[in-house]
PDB file of C-alpha atoms and ligand atoms in Angstrom:
ATOM      1  CA  MET A  29      42.878   9.634  13.277  1.00 52.00           C
ATOM      2  CA  ALA A  30      45.587  10.319  15.464  1.00 60.00           C
ATOM      3  CA  VAL A  31      45.803   9.923  19.266  1.00 76.00           C
ATOM      4  CA  ILE A  32      46.345  13.512  20.006  1.00 77.00           C
ATOM      5  CA  ASP A  33      46.448  16.553  17.612  1.00 85.00           C
ATOM      6  CA  GLU A  34      49.430  17.147  16.039  1.00 89.00           C
ATOM      7  CA  LYS A  35      50.036  20.892  17.594  1.00 92.00           C
ATOM      8  CA  LEU A  36      49.566  19.224  21.106  1.00 91.00           C
ATOM      9  CA  LYS A  37      51.983  16.596  20.104  1.00 90.00           C
ATOM     10  CA  ASP A  38      54.636  19.309  18.909  1.00 92.00           C
ATOM     11  CA  LEU A  39      53.933  21.304  22.391  1.00 94.00           C
ATOM     12  CA  ILE A  40      54.547  18.046  24.378  1.00 93.00           C
ATOM     13  CA  ASP A  41      57.521  17.152  22.522  1.00 93.00           C
ATOM     14  CA  GLY A  42      59.474  20.434  22.794  1.00 95.00           C
ATOM     15  CA  PHE A  43      59.767  19.124  26.624  1.00 95.00           C
ATOM     16  CA  HIS A  44      61.718  16.295  25.581  1.00 95.00           C
ATOM     17  CA  GLU A  45      65.266  16.426  27.014  1.00 94.00           C
ATOM     18  CA  PRO A  46      67.595  13.377  26.061  1.00 96.00           C
ATOM     19  CA  LEU A  47      69.146  11.727  28.964  1.00 96.00           C
ATOM     20  CA  ASP A  48      72.546  12.415  27.511  1.00 97.00           C
ATOM     21  CA  ASP A  49      74.172  13.225  24.027  1.00 96.00           C
ATOM     22  CA  GLU A  50      74.513   9.643  23.258  1.00 95.00           C
ATOM     23  CA  LEU A  51      71.109   8.959  23.405  1.00 97.00           C
ATOM     24  CA  ARG A  52      70.407  12.103  21.676  1.00 97.00           C
ATOM     25  CA  GLU A  53      72.315  10.800  18.739  1.00 96.00           C
ATOM     26  CA  LEU A  54      70.774   7.707  18.869  1.00 96.00           C
ATOM     27  CA  ARG A  55      67.445   9.192  18.423  1.00 98.00           C
ATOM     28  CA  GLU A  56      68.440  11.621  15.639  1.00 97.00           C
ATOM     29  CA  SER A  57      69.824   8.437  14.035  1.00 97.00           C
ATOM     30  CA  ASP A  58      67.072   5.972  14.183  1.00 97.00           C
ATOM     31  CA  GLU A  59      64.615   9.035  13.204  1.00 97.00           C
ATOM     32  CA  SER A  60      66.402   9.778  10.171  1.00 98.00           C
ATOM     33  CA  GLU A  61      66.701   6.238   8.763  1.00 97.00           C
ATOM     34  CA  GLY A  62      63.096   5.466   9.623  1.00 98.00           C
ATOM     35  CA  VAL A  63      63.899   2.723  12.668  1.00 98.00           C
ATOM     36  CA  PRO A  64      61.202   2.451  14.693  1.00 98.00           C
ATOM     37  CA  LEU A  65      61.555   3.789  18.431  1.00 98.00           C
ATOM     38  CA  ILE A  66      59.754   4.975  21.256  1.00 98.00           C
ATOM     39  CA  MET A  67      57.905   8.065  21.072  1.00 97.00           C
ATOM     40  CA  ARG A  68      59.291  11.069  23.351  1.00 97.00           C
ATOM     41  CA  GLU A  69      56.145  11.060  25.067  1.00 96.00           C
ATOM     42  CA  THR A  70      56.561   7.455  25.626  1.00 98.00           C
ATOM     43  CA  GLU A  71      59.928   8.096  26.930  1.00 98.00           C
ATOM     44  CA  ALA A  72      58.815  10.707  29.421  1.00 97.00           C
ATOM     45  CA  VAL A  73      56.296   8.579  30.860  1.00 98.00           C
ATOM     46  CA  LEU A  74      58.632   5.585  30.959  1.00 98.00           C
ATOM     47  CA  ARG A  75      61.214   7.903  32.710  1.00 98.00           C
ATOM     48  CA  LEU A  76      58.855   9.235  35.233  1.00 98.00           C
ATOM     49  CA  LEU A  77      57.984   5.461  36.026  1.00 98.00           C
ATOM     50  CA  LEU A  78      61.272   4.051  36.244  1.00 98.00           C
ATOM     51  CA  GLY A  79      62.183   7.329  38.457  1.00 98.00           C
ATOM     52  CA  PHE A  80      59.784   5.889  40.795  1.00 97.00           C
ATOM     53  CA  VAL A  81      60.246   2.223  40.917  1.00 98.00           C
ATOM     54  CA  LYS A  82      63.765   1.616  40.477  1.00 98.00           C
ATOM     55  CA  PRO A  83      63.565  -2.000  38.789  1.00 98.00           C
ATOM     56  CA  ARG A  84      66.418  -4.264  38.936  1.00 98.00           C
ATOM     57  CA  ARG A  85      65.886  -6.510  36.161  1.00 98.00           C
ATOM     58  CA  VAL A  86      63.956  -4.910  32.944  1.00 98.00           C
ATOM     59  CA  LEU A  87      62.802  -7.156  30.118  1.00 98.00           C
ATOM     60  CA  GLU A  88      61.696  -5.741  26.728  1.00 98.00           C
ATOM     61  CA  LEU A  89      60.168  -7.177  23.808  1.00 98.00           C
ATOM     62  CA  GLY A  90      60.869  -5.214  20.803  1.00 98.00           C
ATOM     63  CA  THR A  91      64.548  -4.167  20.504  1.00 98.00           C
ATOM     64  CA  ALA A  92      64.602  -2.623  16.955  1.00 98.00           C
ATOM     65  CA  HIS A  93      68.276  -0.773  17.006  1.00 98.00           C
ATOM     66  CA  GLY A  94      68.405  -0.876  20.567  1.00 98.00           C
ATOM     67  CA  TYR A  95      66.996   2.867  21.494  1.00 98.00           C
ATOM     68  CA  SER A  96      64.825   1.929  24.498  1.00 98.00           C
ATOM     69  CA  ALA A  97      67.275  -0.772  25.687  1.00 98.00           C
ATOM     70  CA  MET A  98      69.773   1.697  26.132  1.00 98.00           C
ATOM     71  CA  PHE A  99      67.484   4.340  27.359  1.00 98.00           C
ATOM     72  CA  PHE A 100      66.675   1.644  30.104  1.00 98.00           C
ATOM     73  CA  ALA A 101      70.633   0.864  30.662  1.00 98.00           C
ATOM     74  CA  LYS A 102      71.337   4.815  31.447  1.00 98.00           C
ATOM     75  CA  MET A 103      68.275   5.397  33.385  1.00 98.00           C
ATOM     76  CA  LEU A 104      68.973   2.539  35.793  1.00 98.00           C
ATOM     77  CA  PRO A 105      72.605   2.009  36.487  1.00 97.00           C
ATOM     78  CA  ASP A 106      72.426  -0.823  38.449  1.00 97.00           C
ATOM     79  CA  ALA A 107      69.907  -2.900  36.306  1.00 98.00           C
ATOM     80  CA  HIS A 108      70.351  -5.861  33.979  1.00 98.00           C
ATOM     81  CA  VAL A 109      68.068  -5.269  30.700  1.00 98.00           C
ATOM     82  CA  THR A 110      67.184  -8.106  28.592  1.00 98.00           C
ATOM     83  CA  THR A 111      65.447  -7.394  25.195  1.00 98.00           C
ATOM     84  CA  ILE A 112      64.301  -9.795  22.501  1.00 98.00           C
ATOM     85  CA  ASP A 113      63.756  -8.875  18.788  1.00 98.00           C
ATOM     86  CA  ARG A 114      63.156 -11.916  16.149  1.00 98.00           C
ATOM     87  CA  ASN A 115      65.023  -9.858  13.406  1.00 98.00           C
ATOM     88  CA  PRO A 116      68.681 -11.179  13.591  1.00 98.00           C
ATOM     89  CA  TYR A 117      69.648  -7.910  11.868  1.00 98.00           C
ATOM     90  CA  MET A 118      68.092  -5.492  14.564  1.00 98.00           C
ATOM     91  CA  ILE A 119      69.969  -7.123  17.190  1.00 98.00           C
ATOM     92  CA  ASP A 120      73.329  -7.375  15.369  1.00 97.00           C
ATOM     93  CA  THR A 121      72.754  -3.516  14.631  1.00 97.00           C
ATOM     94  CA  ALA A 122      71.932  -2.618  18.130  1.00 97.00           C
ATOM     95  CA  LYS A 123      75.042  -5.108  19.536  1.00 96.00           C
ATOM     96  CA  GLU A 124      77.456  -3.460  17.351  1.00 95.00           C
ATOM     97  CA  ARG A 125      76.149  -0.008  18.214  1.00 93.00           C
ATOM     98  CA  PHE A 126      76.322  -0.555  21.645  1.00 92.00           C
ATOM     99  CA  ALA A 127      79.940  -2.532  22.095  1.00 91.00           C
ATOM    100  CA  SER A 128      81.793   0.778  22.842  1.00 90.00           C
ATOM    101  CA  TYR A 129      79.424   1.925  25.473  1.00 93.00           C
ATOM    102  CA  SER A 130      79.919   1.139  28.850  1.00 93.00           C
ATOM    103  CA  GLU A 131      76.060   0.260  29.523  1.00 95.00           C
ATOM    104  CA  GLY A 132      76.130  -2.490  26.667  1.00 93.00           C
ATOM    105  CA  SER A 133      77.572  -5.089  29.255  1.00 94.00           C
ATOM    106  CA  ARG A 134      74.449  -4.535  31.067  1.00 97.00           C
ATOM    107  CA  ILE A 135      72.021  -5.509  28.283  1.00 97.00           C
ATOM    108  CA  GLU A 136      71.566  -9.216  27.406  1.00 97.00           C
ATOM    109  CA  PHE A 137      70.193  -9.531  23.552  1.00 98.00           C
ATOM    110  CA  ARG A 138      67.876 -12.290  22.849  1.00 98.00           C
ATOM    111  CA  THR A 139      67.031 -13.241  18.943  1.00 98.00           C
ATOM    112  CA  GLY A 140      63.684 -15.132  18.542  1.00 98.00           C
ATOM    113  CA  GLU A 141      60.199 -14.968  18.236  1.00 98.00           C
ATOM    114  CA  ALA A 142      58.779 -12.959  21.356  1.00 98.00           C
ATOM    115  CA  LEU A 143      56.677 -15.921  22.430  1.00 98.00           C
ATOM    116  CA  GLU A 144      59.005 -18.678  22.117  1.00 98.00           C
ATOM    117  CA  THR A 145      61.769 -16.872  23.831  1.00 98.00           C
ATOM    118  CA  LEU A 146      59.625 -15.867  26.698  1.00 98.00           C
ATOM    119  CA  GLU A 147      58.861 -19.551  26.831  1.00 98.00           C
ATOM    120  CA  SER A 148      62.519 -20.468  27.021  1.00 97.00           C
ATOM    121  CA  ILE A 149      63.022 -17.680  29.690  1.00 97.00           C
ATOM    122  CA  ARG A 150      60.141 -19.314  31.839  1.00 96.00           C
ATOM    123  CA  ASP A 151      61.880 -22.778  31.354  1.00 94.00           C
ATOM    124  CA  GLU A 152      65.468 -21.568  32.410  1.00 93.00           C
ATOM    125  CA  MET A 153      63.879 -19.798  35.440  1.00 92.00           C
ATOM    126  CA  ALA A 154      62.069 -22.961  36.774  1.00 89.00           C
ATOM    127  CA  ALA A 155      65.493 -24.199  37.341  1.00 82.00           C
ATOM    128  CA  SER A 156      67.003 -21.122  38.916  1.00 82.00           C
ATOM    129  CA  ASP A 157      65.989 -18.861  41.875  1.00 78.00           C
ATOM    130  CA  ASP A 158      63.683 -15.767  42.039  1.00 84.00           C
ATOM    131  CA  ALA A 159      66.287 -13.497  42.062  1.00 90.00           C
ATOM    132  CA  LEU A 160      66.091 -13.578  38.298  1.00 93.00           C
ATOM    133  CA  ARG A 161      62.544 -12.532  38.136  1.00 96.00           C
ATOM    134  CA  TYR A 162      61.984  -9.423  36.073  1.00 98.00           C
ATOM    135  CA  ASP A 163      60.122  -6.331  37.811  1.00 98.00           C
ATOM    136  CA  PHE A 164      59.884  -4.256  34.933  1.00 98.00           C
ATOM    137  CA  VAL A 165      58.450  -5.438  31.376  1.00 99.00           C
ATOM    138  CA  PHE A 166      58.170  -3.242  28.371  1.00 99.00           C
ATOM    139  CA  ILE A 167      56.110  -4.883  25.383  1.00 98.00           C
ATOM    140  CA  ASP A 168      56.597  -3.119  22.046  1.00 98.00           C
ATOM    141  CA  ALA A 169      56.406  -5.875  19.597  1.00 98.00           C
ATOM    142  CA  ALA A 170      53.916  -8.170  17.935  1.00 97.00           C
ATOM    143  CA  LYS A 171      50.322  -6.273  18.820  1.00 96.00           C
ATOM    144  CA  SER A 172      48.550  -9.149  18.221  1.00 97.00           C
ATOM    145  CA  HIS A 173      49.933 -11.336  21.027  1.00 98.00           C
ATOM    146  CA  TYR A 174      50.113  -8.801  23.743  1.00 98.00           C
ATOM    147  CA  LYS A 175      47.632 -11.440  25.616  1.00 98.00           C
ATOM    148  CA  ASP A 176      49.677 -14.405  24.796  1.00 98.00           C
ATOM    149  CA  PHE A 177      53.020 -12.436  26.119  1.00 98.00           C
ATOM    150  CA  LEU A 178      51.362 -11.305  29.318  1.00 98.00           C
ATOM    151  CA  GLU A 179      50.247 -15.076  30.329  1.00 98.00           C
ATOM    152  CA  ILE A 180      53.990 -15.977  30.159  1.00 98.00           C
ATOM    153  CA  ILE A 181      55.346 -12.704  31.715  1.00 98.00           C
ATOM    154  CA  GLU A 182      53.122 -13.174  34.880  1.00 98.00           C
ATOM    155  CA  ASP A 183      55.011 -16.419  35.566  1.00 97.00           C
ATOM    156  CA  ILE A 184      58.510 -14.682  35.065  1.00 97.00           C
ATOM    157  CA  THR A 185      57.909 -11.446  37.241  1.00 98.00           C
ATOM    158  CA  THR A 186      57.912 -10.526  40.655  1.00 97.00           C
ATOM    159  CA  ASP A 187      54.415  -9.699  42.546  1.00 97.00           C
ATOM    160  CA  ASN A 188      55.181  -5.976  42.575  1.00 97.00           C
ATOM    161  CA  ALA A 189      56.455  -6.040  38.905  1.00 98.00           C
ATOM    162  CA  TYR A 190      55.219  -3.400  36.274  1.00 98.00           C
ATOM    163  CA  ILE A 191      54.331  -4.284  32.813  1.00 98.00           C
ATOM    164  CA  VAL A 192      54.017  -1.569  30.361  1.00 98.00           C
ATOM    165  CA  CYS A 193      52.378  -2.160  26.935  1.00 98.00           C
ATOM    166  CA  ASP A 194      53.111   0.254  24.154  1.00 98.00           C
ATOM    167  CA  ASN A 195      50.698   1.372  21.147  1.00 97.00           C
ATOM    168  CA  ILE A 196      47.494  -0.103  22.963  1.00 97.00           C
ATOM    169  CA  LEU A 197      45.626   2.746  21.071  1.00 96.00           C
ATOM    170  CA  LEU A 198      46.912   2.145  17.693  1.00 94.00           C
ATOM    171  CA  LYS A 199      46.617   5.765  16.386  1.00 92.00           C
ATOM    172  CA  GLY A 200      43.061   5.876  17.744  1.00 91.00           C
ATOM    173  CA  TRP A 201      42.043   3.013  15.604  1.00 91.00           C
ATOM    174  CA  ILE A 202      41.217   0.992  18.862  1.00 92.00           C
ATOM    175  CA  VAL A 203      37.861   3.301  18.709  1.00 90.00           C
ATOM    176  CA  GLU A 204      37.307   4.210  15.197  1.00 84.00           C
ATOM    177  CA  GLY A 205      38.682   1.209  12.935  1.00 74.00           C
ATOM    178  CA  GLU A 206      37.801   2.837   9.600  1.00 79.00           C
ATOM    179  CA  GLY A 207      39.608   4.082   6.424  1.00 82.00           C
ATOM    180  CA  LYS A 208      42.311   2.306   4.468  1.00 85.00           C
ATOM    181  CA  GLU A 209      45.059   2.653   6.801  1.00 84.00           C
ATOM    182  CA  ALA A 210      43.025   1.040   9.428  1.00 85.00           C
ATOM    183  CA  LYS A 211      41.736  -2.011   7.336  1.00 87.00           C
ATOM    184  CA  ARG A 212      45.571  -2.858   6.820  1.00 88.00           C
ATOM    185  CA  HIS A 213      45.812  -3.175  10.176  1.00 90.00           C
ATOM    186  CA  ARG A 214      42.299  -4.765  11.471  1.00 92.00           C
ATOM    187  CA  THR A 215      44.234  -8.147  12.783  1.00 94.00           C
ATOM    188  CA  ASN A 216      46.212  -5.886  15.211  1.00 94.00           C
ATOM    189  CA  ILE A 217      43.228  -3.689  16.011  1.00 94.00           C
ATOM    190  CA  LYS A 218      41.022  -6.876  16.494  1.00 95.00           C
ATOM    191  CA  TYR A 219      43.512  -8.285  18.996  1.00 97.00           C
ATOM    192  CA  MET A 220      44.413  -5.269  20.672  1.00 97.00           C
ATOM    193  CA  ARG A 221      40.496  -4.783  21.417  1.00 96.00           C
ATOM    194  CA  GLN A 222      40.487  -8.373  22.947  1.00 97.00           C
ATOM    195  CA  PHE A 223      43.569  -7.395  24.986  1.00 98.00           C
ATOM    196  CA  LEU A 224      42.136  -4.484  26.421  1.00 98.00           C
ATOM    197  CA  GLU A 225      38.602  -6.120  27.325  1.00 98.00           C
ATOM    198  CA  TYR A 226      41.026  -9.247  28.730  1.00 98.00           C
ATOM    199  CA  ILE A 227      42.883  -6.691  31.214  1.00 98.00           C
ATOM    200  CA  LYS A 228      39.798  -4.596  31.741  1.00 98.00           C
ATOM    201  CA  GLU A 229      38.120  -7.869  33.122  1.00 98.00           C
ATOM    202  CA  ARG A 230      40.936  -9.157  35.331  1.00 98.00           C
ATOM    203  CA  GLN A 231      40.297  -8.000  38.761  1.00 97.00           C
ATOM    204  CA  ASP A 232      43.544  -8.974  40.154  1.00 98.00           C
ATOM    205  CA  LEU A 233      45.383  -6.566  37.818  1.00 98.00           C
ATOM    206  CA  GLU A 234      45.596  -2.858  38.475  1.00 98.00           C
ATOM    207  CA  VAL A 235      45.501  -1.232  35.012  1.00 98.00           C
ATOM    208  CA  THR A 236      46.133   2.211  34.027  1.00 98.00           C
ATOM    209  CA  ILE A 237      45.545   3.399  30.354  1.00 98.00           C
ATOM    210  CA  LEU A 238      47.161   6.809  29.297  1.00 97.00           C
ATOM    211  CA  SER A 239      47.009   8.321  25.749  1.00 94.00           C
ATOM    212  CA  SER A 240      50.617   9.565  25.875  1.00 94.00           C
ATOM    213  CA  GLY A 241      52.338   8.551  22.814  1.00 95.00           C
ATOM    214  CA  ASP A 242      50.385   5.720  20.663  1.00 95.00           C
ATOM    215  CA  GLY A 243      48.746   4.825  24.181  1.00 97.00           C
ATOM    216  CA  LEU A 244      50.298   2.945  27.225  1.00 98.00           C
ATOM    217  CA  ALA A 245      48.870   0.131  29.251  1.00 98.00           C
ATOM    218  CA  ILE A 246      50.532   0.217  32.847  1.00 98.00           C
ATOM    219  CA  ILE A 247      49.534  -3.012  34.204  1.00 98.00           C
ATOM    220  CA  LYS A 248      50.364  -4.094  38.098  1.00 98.00           C
ATOM    221  CA  ARG A 249      49.148  -7.420  40.387  1.00 98.00           C
ATOM    222  CA  LYS A 250      47.023  -5.715  42.731  1.00 97.00           C
TER     223      LYS A 250
HETATM  224  C1  SAM B   1      58.652  -0.757  17.584  1.00 80.74           C
HETATM  225  S1  SAM B   1      59.900  -1.732  17.324  1.00 80.74           S
HETATM  226  C2  SAM B   1      60.796  -1.663  18.852  1.00 80.74           C
HETATM  227  C3  SAM B   1      61.437  -0.522  19.320  1.00 80.74           C
HETATM  228  C4  SAM B   1      62.325  -0.164  20.412  1.00 80.74           C
HETATM  229  N1  SAM B   1      61.490  -0.595  21.427  1.00 80.74           N
HETATM  230  C5  SAM B   1      62.785   0.991  20.722  1.00 80.74           C
HETATM  231  O1  SAM B   1      62.127   1.877  21.242  1.00 80.74           O
HETATM  232  O2  SAM B   1      64.118   1.507  20.208  1.00 80.74           O
HETATM  233  C6  SAM B   1      59.189  -3.463  17.294  1.00 80.74           C
HETATM  234  C7  SAM B   1      60.460  -4.450  16.839  1.00 80.74           C
HETATM  235  O3  SAM B   1      59.353  -5.775  17.521  1.00 80.74           O
HETATM  236  C8  SAM B   1      60.121  -6.461  16.482  1.00 80.74           C
HETATM  237  N2  SAM B   1      59.324  -7.621  16.394  1.00 80.74           N
HETATM  238  C9  SAM B   1      58.086  -7.559  15.876  1.00 80.74           C
HETATM  239  N3  SAM B   1      57.373  -8.867  15.911  1.00 80.74           N
HETATM  240  C10 SAM B   1      57.946  -9.705  16.605  1.00 80.74           C
HETATM  241  C11 SAM B   1      57.836 -10.606  17.365  1.00 80.74           C
HETATM  242  N4  SAM B   1      57.053 -11.616  17.176  1.00 80.74           N
HETATM  243  N5  SAM B   1      58.843 -11.367  18.078  1.00 80.74           N
HETATM  244  C12 SAM B   1      59.778 -10.865  18.529  1.00 80.74           C
HETATM  245  N6  SAM B   1      60.264  -9.339  18.164  1.00 80.74           N
HETATM  246  C13 SAM B   1      59.111  -9.041  17.128  1.00 80.74           C
HETATM  247  C14 SAM B   1      60.553  -5.916  15.398  1.00 80.74           C
HETATM  248  O4  SAM B   1      61.529  -6.584  14.720  1.00 80.74           O
HETATM  249  C15 SAM B   1      60.991  -4.624  15.362  1.00 80.74           C
HETATM  250  O5  SAM B   1      62.470  -4.328  15.661  1.00 80.74           O
END
C-alpha cells in the first residue's frame, strides 16, 4: 500500500524544480545508483518550511550520499549543517562529492551511530554556550529509534526549534501492516507506531502530520 496513488505522486512530482543544476545532478546520480535520498514531495515541504523558519543551525540524522545535507546548505546560505551517518562509506562519499562545492565548508560530517553521536553532541554542548543549539532537525535514519532520538534532541535544540521526522507512515504500513513486505519491516512498524502514540500524547508538543512523501511529522514545542 502506497501512501498516495502513483499517478497522483507523478503529478505532484512534476512540479519539482531543483534549487540548482548541482542538486539536479546529485538527485539524478543518487536515483540512478539506488542511493536513498529524500523524495521530491519531502523536499518541497522542507523547502517551504525552511523558507519560513530560516534556521541557523541544522542537524540531520542520516546523510547517505549527502543530497539533503547539500539541499539544506544551499537553501540556507548562512547556516551551519551537521549531518550524521553510521556508515563511513556514506560519509566519505558525501565528503568527496562536496569538496569542490562552496557550500561544503558549512557542512560538518559526523560518522557514528546516531544515538551515540547525539549523546556526544549533548556532552559537548553542556560545556559550551547556547548559541550552538540547533533550531532545525531532520530525522531520516533508524526508524525504530525516533523516540530515543527525540529525547536527546530536546536537550540540544532551541525552544522554538522545528524537528521534522521522515518516513513516519512507512508506505502506509503504519495502519495496515499486512503482507510479505510489511512483515519484513515489522520492527520498524511497531516502534514507529509507538513513536506516533508518544508524540500524540505529549501535550507540550505541537505535532503536524503530513502524508507528503513517505509521511512527515513536524514537531515544535508549544
Ligand atoms: C534514507 S538514508 C538518508 C538520506 C539522506 N537524508 C538524503 O536525503 O540524502 C538513511 C541513512 O541513515 C543511515 N543510518 C541508518 N541507521 C543509522 C543509525 N542507527 N545511525 C546513524 N546512521 C544511520 C544509513 O546508513 C543511511 O545512509
